[in-house]
């Protein structure tokens, strides 16, 4: 069973059932949800404790990564093989659907996306073993040629290198410029 906020359309709660669902009912105030399944189990769920989002944005498909830049002036979102860069302030100006095309698209789904500590670069790793450094100022994309499957990526504290670790236990540093 899934419960959505009627005002925003955002999913706010999921209820696990042990068998196929039979009945659902809310109490008069809408604070409790009663569920039953075909095996006779009845559960009462207190949904009044669920916070409703202040603002939401609906993407087509699953959003895998979302984070603020360390400077707080950007928001990065990835879903499937696409990456969006958004300006999160003011929050009231966010729309139900992201405006514009994604800044990047890849051959395979994005696994990791992260900001450099100085908020000037993005590090991106895909399920297809694509690894890139994206310069946010000049929109320059640097492809990292790797030979083994990459397990993780991280930036150095000074943002001058992207570090990769691969399936053979190797850690490599790649210049961001």
PDB file of C-alpha atoms in Angstrom:
ATOM      1  CA  UNK A   1       0.000   0.000   0.000  1.00  0.00           C
ATOM      2  CA  UNK A   2       1.331   3.424  -0.894  1.00  0.00           C
ATOM      3  CA  UNK A   3       0.038   6.756   0.436  1.00  0.00           C
ATOM      4  CA  UNK A   4       0.463  10.071  -1.397  1.00  0.00           C
ATOM      5  CA  UNK A   5      -0.034  13.643  -0.274  1.00  0.00           C
ATOM      6  CA  UNK A   6      -3.120  14.818  -2.169  1.00  0.00           C
ATOM      7  CA  UNK A   7      -1.940  18.442  -2.222  1.00  0.00           C
ATOM      8  CA  UNK A   8       1.530  17.814  -3.635  1.00  0.00           C
ATOM      9  CA  UNK A   9       1.292  14.366  -5.204  1.00  0.00           C
ATOM     10  CA  UNK A  10       4.420  13.269  -3.304  1.00  0.00           C
ATOM     11  CA  UNK A  11       4.546   9.750  -1.902  1.00  0.00           C
ATOM     12  CA  UNK A  12       4.777   9.956   1.895  1.00  0.00           C
ATOM     13  CA  UNK A  13       4.324   6.411   3.187  1.00  0.00           C
ATOM     14  CA  UNK A  14       4.572   2.734   2.137  1.00  0.00           C
ATOM     15  CA  UNK A  15       2.856  -0.044   4.066  1.00  0.00           C
ATOM     16  CA  UNK A  16       4.164  -3.604   3.712  1.00  0.00           C
ATOM     17  CA  UNK A  17       1.512  -6.331   3.533  1.00  0.00           C
ATOM     18  CA  UNK A  18       2.095 -10.058   3.985  1.00  0.00           C
ATOM     19  CA  UNK A  19      -0.650 -10.990   1.499  1.00  0.00           C
ATOM     20  CA  UNK A  20      -2.786  -9.273  -1.128  1.00  0.00           C
ATOM     21  CA  UNK A  21      -4.544  -6.204   0.238  1.00  0.00           C
ATOM     22  CA  UNK A  22      -8.263  -6.427   0.931  1.00  0.00           C
ATOM     23  CA  UNK A  23      -9.463  -3.143   2.477  1.00  0.00           C
ATOM     24  CA  UNK A  24      -8.192   0.333   3.307  1.00  0.00           C
ATOM     25  CA  UNK A  25      -9.874   2.991   5.416  1.00  0.00           C
ATOM     26  CA  UNK A  26      -8.932   6.330   6.983  1.00  0.00           C
ATOM     27  CA  UNK A  27     -10.311   7.556  10.277  1.00  0.00           C
ATOM     28  CA  UNK A  28     -12.430  10.741  10.266  1.00  0.00           C
ATOM     29  CA  UNK A  29      -9.416  13.053  10.890  1.00  0.00           C
ATOM     30  CA  UNK A  30      -7.182  11.316   8.344  1.00  0.00           C
ATOM     31  CA  UNK A  31      -4.545  10.561  11.005  1.00  0.00           C
ATOM     32  CA  UNK A  32      -4.858   6.772  10.914  1.00  0.00           C
ATOM     33  CA  UNK A  33      -5.044   4.278   8.091  1.00  0.00           C
ATOM     34  CA  UNK A  34      -6.441   0.779   8.636  1.00  0.00           C
ATOM     35  CA  UNK A  35      -5.344  -1.967   6.265  1.00  0.00           C
ATOM     36  CA  UNK A  36      -6.362  -5.587   5.967  1.00  0.00           C
ATOM     37  CA  UNK A  37      -5.085  -8.389   3.808  1.00  0.00           C
ATOM     38  CA  UNK A  38      -6.613 -11.564   2.416  1.00  0.00           C
ATOM     39  CA  UNK A  39      -5.027 -13.674   5.178  1.00  0.00           C
ATOM     40  CA  UNK A  40      -7.040 -11.788   7.806  1.00  0.00           C
ATOM     41  CA  UNK A  41      -4.309  -9.501   9.154  1.00  0.00           C
ATOM     42  CA  UNK A  42      -5.437  -6.036  10.221  1.00  0.00           C
ATOM     43  CA  UNK A  43      -3.032  -3.192  10.892  1.00  0.00           C
ATOM     44  CA  UNK A  44      -3.550   0.383  12.059  1.00  0.00           C
ATOM     45  CA  UNK A  45      -0.994   2.904  10.838  1.00  0.00           C
ATOM     46  CA  UNK A  46      -0.452   6.327  12.422  1.00  0.00           C
ATOM     47  CA  UNK A  47       0.208   8.514   9.393  1.00  0.00           C
ATOM     48  CA  UNK A  48      -0.128  11.786  11.318  1.00  0.00           C
ATOM     49  CA  UNK A  49       3.589  11.636  12.131  1.00  0.00           C
ATOM     50  CA  UNK A  50       4.530  11.752   8.460  1.00  0.00           C
ATOM     51  CA  UNK A  51       5.940  15.132   7.541  1.00  0.00           C
ATOM     52  CA  UNK A  52       4.674  16.595   4.317  1.00  0.00           C
ATOM     53  CA  UNK A  53       7.273  18.105   2.003  1.00  0.00           C
ATOM     54  CA  UNK A  54       7.485  21.886   1.924  1.00  0.00           C
ATOM     55  CA  UNK A  55       8.015  21.753  -1.829  1.00  0.00           C
ATOM     56  CA  UNK A  56       8.455  18.931  -4.291  1.00  0.00           C
ATOM     57  CA  UNK A  57       9.597  18.291  -7.821  1.00  0.00           C
ATOM     58  CA  UNK A  58       8.418  15.283  -9.816  1.00  0.00           C
ATOM     59  CA  UNK A  59      10.830  13.659 -12.286  1.00  0.00           C
ATOM     60  CA  UNK A  60       9.948  11.093 -14.924  1.00  0.00           C
ATOM     61  CA  UNK A  61      11.431   7.862 -13.602  1.00  0.00           C
ATOM     62  CA  UNK A  62      13.474   7.097 -10.524  1.00  0.00           C
ATOM     63  CA  UNK A  63      15.763   9.724  -8.993  1.00  0.00           C
ATOM     64  CA  UNK A  64      18.918   7.944  -7.841  1.00  0.00           C
ATOM     65  CA  UNK A  65      21.018  10.812  -6.467  1.00  0.00           C
ATOM     66  CA  UNK A  66      20.262  14.253  -5.103  1.00  0.00           C
ATOM     67  CA  UNK A  67      22.534  16.600  -3.156  1.00  0.00           C
ATOM     68  CA  UNK A  68      23.365  20.212  -2.468  1.00  0.00           C
ATOM     69  CA  UNK A  69      26.715  21.631  -3.490  1.00  0.00           C
ATOM     70  CA  UNK A  70      29.026  22.439  -0.554  1.00  0.00           C
ATOM     71  CA  UNK A  71      28.473  26.144  -1.357  1.00  0.00           C
ATOM     72  CA  UNK A  72      24.692  25.573  -1.146  1.00  0.00           C
ATOM     73  CA  UNK A  73      23.891  27.395  -4.386  1.00  0.00           C
ATOM     74  CA  UNK A  74      23.313  24.346  -6.600  1.00  0.00           C
ATOM     75  CA  UNK A  75      21.371  21.107  -6.441  1.00  0.00           C
ATOM     76  CA  UNK A  76      22.428  18.090  -8.504  1.00  0.00           C
ATOM     77  CA  UNK A  77      19.921  15.374  -9.401  1.00  0.00           C
ATOM     78  CA  UNK A  78      20.460  12.186 -11.375  1.00  0.00           C
ATOM     79  CA  UNK A  79      17.870   9.777 -12.659  1.00  0.00           C
ATOM     80  CA  UNK A  80      18.549   6.874 -14.959  1.00  0.00           C
ATOM     81  CA  UNK A  81      21.183   8.120 -17.448  1.00  0.00           C
ATOM     82  CA  UNK A  82      20.530  11.857 -16.973  1.00  0.00           C
ATOM     83  CA  UNK A  83      21.953  14.597 -14.719  1.00  0.00           C
ATOM     84  CA  UNK A  84      20.241  17.919 -13.903  1.00  0.00           C
ATOM     85  CA  UNK A  85      21.830  20.952 -12.271  1.00  0.00           C
ATOM     86  CA  UNK A  86      19.284  23.119 -10.470  1.00  0.00           C
ATOM     87  CA  UNK A  87      19.380  26.384  -8.549  1.00  0.00           C
ATOM     88  CA  UNK A  88      17.416  25.496  -5.389  1.00  0.00           C
ATOM     89  CA  UNK A  89      16.777  29.046  -4.140  1.00  0.00           C
ATOM     90  CA  UNK A  90      14.305  30.405  -3.660  1.00  0.00           C
ATOM     91  CA  UNK A  91      12.531  27.163  -2.854  1.00  0.00           C
ATOM     92  CA  UNK A  92       9.148  28.625  -3.759  1.00  0.00           C
ATOM     93  CA  UNK A  93      10.193  28.890  -7.423  1.00  0.00           C
ATOM     94  CA  UNK A  94      10.686  25.142  -7.889  1.00  0.00           C
ATOM     95  CA  UNK A  95       8.132  23.672 -10.274  1.00  0.00           C
ATOM     96  CA  UNK A  96       6.403  20.332 -10.382  1.00  0.00           C
ATOM     97  CA  UNK A  97       8.582  19.272 -13.328  1.00  0.00           C
ATOM     98  CA  UNK A  98      12.236  20.239 -13.827  1.00  0.00           C
ATOM     99  CA  UNK A  99      12.605  23.005 -16.384  1.00  0.00           C
ATOM    100  CA  UNK A 100      14.885  22.387 -19.330  1.00  0.00           C
ATOM    101  CA  UNK A 101      16.918  19.451 -20.515  1.00  0.00           C
ATOM    102  CA  UNK A 102      19.422  17.609 -18.341  1.00  0.00           C
ATOM    103  CA  UNK A 103      22.962  19.003 -18.473  1.00  0.00           C
ATOM    104  CA  UNK A 104      24.412  15.553 -19.172  1.00  0.00           C
ATOM    105  CA  UNK A 105      23.236  12.246 -20.617  1.00  0.00           C
ATOM    106  CA  UNK A 106      25.175   8.983 -20.599  1.00  0.00           C
ATOM    107  CA  UNK A 107      25.003   5.602 -22.321  1.00  0.00           C
ATOM    108  CA  UNK A 108      24.124   3.872 -19.034  1.00  0.00           C
ATOM    109  CA  UNK A 109      22.508   4.771 -15.717  1.00  0.00           C
ATOM    110  CA  UNK A 110      24.317   7.127 -13.354  1.00  0.00           C
ATOM    111  CA  UNK A 111      25.609   5.307 -10.283  1.00  0.00           C
ATOM    112  CA  UNK A 112      27.310   8.185  -8.420  1.00  0.00           C
ATOM    113  CA  UNK A 113      27.362  11.942  -8.805  1.00  0.00           C
ATOM    114  CA  UNK A 114      29.161  14.257  -6.406  1.00  0.00           C
ATOM    115  CA  UNK A 115      30.339  17.825  -6.057  1.00  0.00           C
ATOM    116  CA  UNK A 116      33.955  18.734  -5.483  1.00  0.00           C
ATOM    117  CA  UNK A 117      34.594  20.436  -2.112  1.00  0.00           C
ATOM    118  CA  UNK A 118      34.917  23.837  -3.845  1.00  0.00           C
ATOM    119  CA  UNK A 119      31.631  23.270  -5.766  1.00  0.00           C
ATOM    120  CA  UNK A 120      33.387  23.831  -9.120  1.00  0.00           C
ATOM    121  CA  UNK A 121      33.355  20.243 -10.459  1.00  0.00           C
ATOM    122  CA  UNK A 122      31.112  17.195 -10.645  1.00  0.00           C
ATOM    123  CA  UNK A 123      32.428  13.647 -10.499  1.00  0.00           C
ATOM    124  CA  UNK A 124      30.158  11.115 -12.204  1.00  0.00           C
ATOM    125  CA  UNK A 125      30.304   7.306 -12.457  1.00  0.00           C
ATOM    126  CA  UNK A 126      27.854   5.189 -14.450  1.00  0.00           C
ATOM    127  CA  UNK A 127      26.861   1.533 -14.344  1.00  0.00           C
ATOM    128  CA  UNK A 128      28.609   1.195 -17.721  1.00  0.00           C
ATOM    129  CA  UNK A 129      31.943   2.209 -16.124  1.00  0.00           C
ATOM    130  CA  UNK A 130      31.923   5.710 -17.598  1.00  0.00           C
ATOM    131  CA  UNK A 131      33.792   8.132 -15.305  1.00  0.00           C
ATOM    132  CA  UNK A 132      33.804  11.864 -15.996  1.00  0.00           C
ATOM    133  CA  UNK A 133      34.771  15.171 -14.453  1.00  0.00           C
ATOM    134  CA  UNK A 134      32.435  18.029 -15.358  1.00  0.00           C
ATOM    135  CA  UNK A 135      33.621  21.630 -14.925  1.00  0.00           C
ATOM    136  CA  UNK A 136      30.562  23.642 -13.908  1.00  0.00           C
ATOM    137  CA  UNK A 137      32.040  27.044 -14.853  1.00  0.00           C
ATOM    138  CA  UNK A 138      32.862  26.362 -18.502  1.00  0.00           C
ATOM    139  CA  UNK A 139      30.763  23.185 -19.024  1.00  0.00           C
ATOM    140  CA  UNK A 140      33.838  21.228 -19.978  1.00  0.00           C
ATOM    141  CA  UNK A 141      33.575  17.422 -19.776  1.00  0.00           C
ATOM    142  CA  UNK A 142      36.677  15.318 -19.183  1.00  0.00           C
ATOM    143  CA  UNK A 143      36.265  11.567 -19.797  1.00  0.00           C
ATOM    144  CA  UNK A 144      38.462   9.364 -17.615  1.00  0.00           C
ATOM    145  CA  UNK A 145      39.693   6.279 -19.466  1.00  0.00           C
ATOM    146  CA  UNK A 146      39.639   3.389 -16.996  1.00  0.00           C
ATOM    147  CA  UNK A 147      40.478  -0.236 -17.704  1.00  0.00           C
ATOM    148  CA  UNK A 148      38.891  -1.979 -14.688  1.00  0.00           C
ATOM    149  CA  UNK A 149      35.396  -1.618 -13.202  1.00  0.00           C
ATOM    150  CA  UNK A 150      35.332   1.439 -10.922  1.00  0.00           C
ATOM    151  CA  UNK A 151      33.905   0.837  -7.446  1.00  0.00           C
ATOM    152  CA  UNK A 152      33.891   4.395  -6.061  1.00  0.00           C
ATOM    153  CA  UNK A 153      34.904   7.988  -6.752  1.00  0.00           C
ATOM    154  CA  UNK A 154      35.875  10.892  -4.475  1.00  0.00           C
ATOM    155  CA  UNK A 155      37.446  14.327  -4.767  1.00  0.00           C
ATOM    156  CA  UNK A 156      40.605  15.388  -2.989  1.00  0.00           C
ATOM    157  CA  UNK A 157      40.042  18.021  -0.260  1.00  0.00           C
ATOM    158  CA  UNK A 158      41.541  20.748  -2.509  1.00  0.00           C
ATOM    159  CA  UNK A 159      39.285  19.713  -5.480  1.00  0.00           C
ATOM    160  CA  UNK A 160      42.295  19.307  -7.778  1.00  0.00           C
ATOM    161  CA  UNK A 161      41.936  15.545  -8.231  1.00  0.00           C
ATOM    162  CA  UNK A 162      39.227  12.956  -8.682  1.00  0.00           C
ATOM    163  CA  UNK A 163      40.130   9.664  -7.031  1.00  0.00           C
ATOM    164  CA  UNK A 164      38.888   6.318  -8.344  1.00  0.00           C
ATOM    165  CA  UNK A 165      39.081   2.869  -6.802  1.00  0.00           C
ATOM    166  CA  UNK A 166      38.685  -0.143  -9.043  1.00  0.00           C
ATOM    167  CA  UNK A 167      37.802  -3.828  -8.707  1.00  0.00           C
ATOM    168  CA  UNK A 168      41.501  -4.810  -8.642  1.00  0.00           C
ATOM    169  CA  UNK A 169      42.206  -2.716  -5.541  1.00  0.00           C
ATOM    170  CA  UNK A 170      43.860   0.159  -7.397  1.00  0.00           C
ATOM    171  CA  UNK A 171      43.350   3.772  -6.333  1.00  0.00           C
ATOM    172  CA  UNK A 172      44.145   6.372  -8.987  1.00  0.00           C
ATOM    173  CA  UNK A 173      44.161  10.170  -8.937  1.00  0.00           C
ATOM    174  CA  UNK A 174      43.027  12.179 -11.981  1.00  0.00           C
ATOM    175  CA  UNK A 175      43.632  15.925 -12.356  1.00  0.00           C
ATOM    176  CA  UNK A 176      40.453  17.980 -12.579  1.00  0.00           C
ATOM    177  CA  UNK A 177      42.007  20.523 -14.950  1.00  0.00           C
TER     178      UNK A 177
END
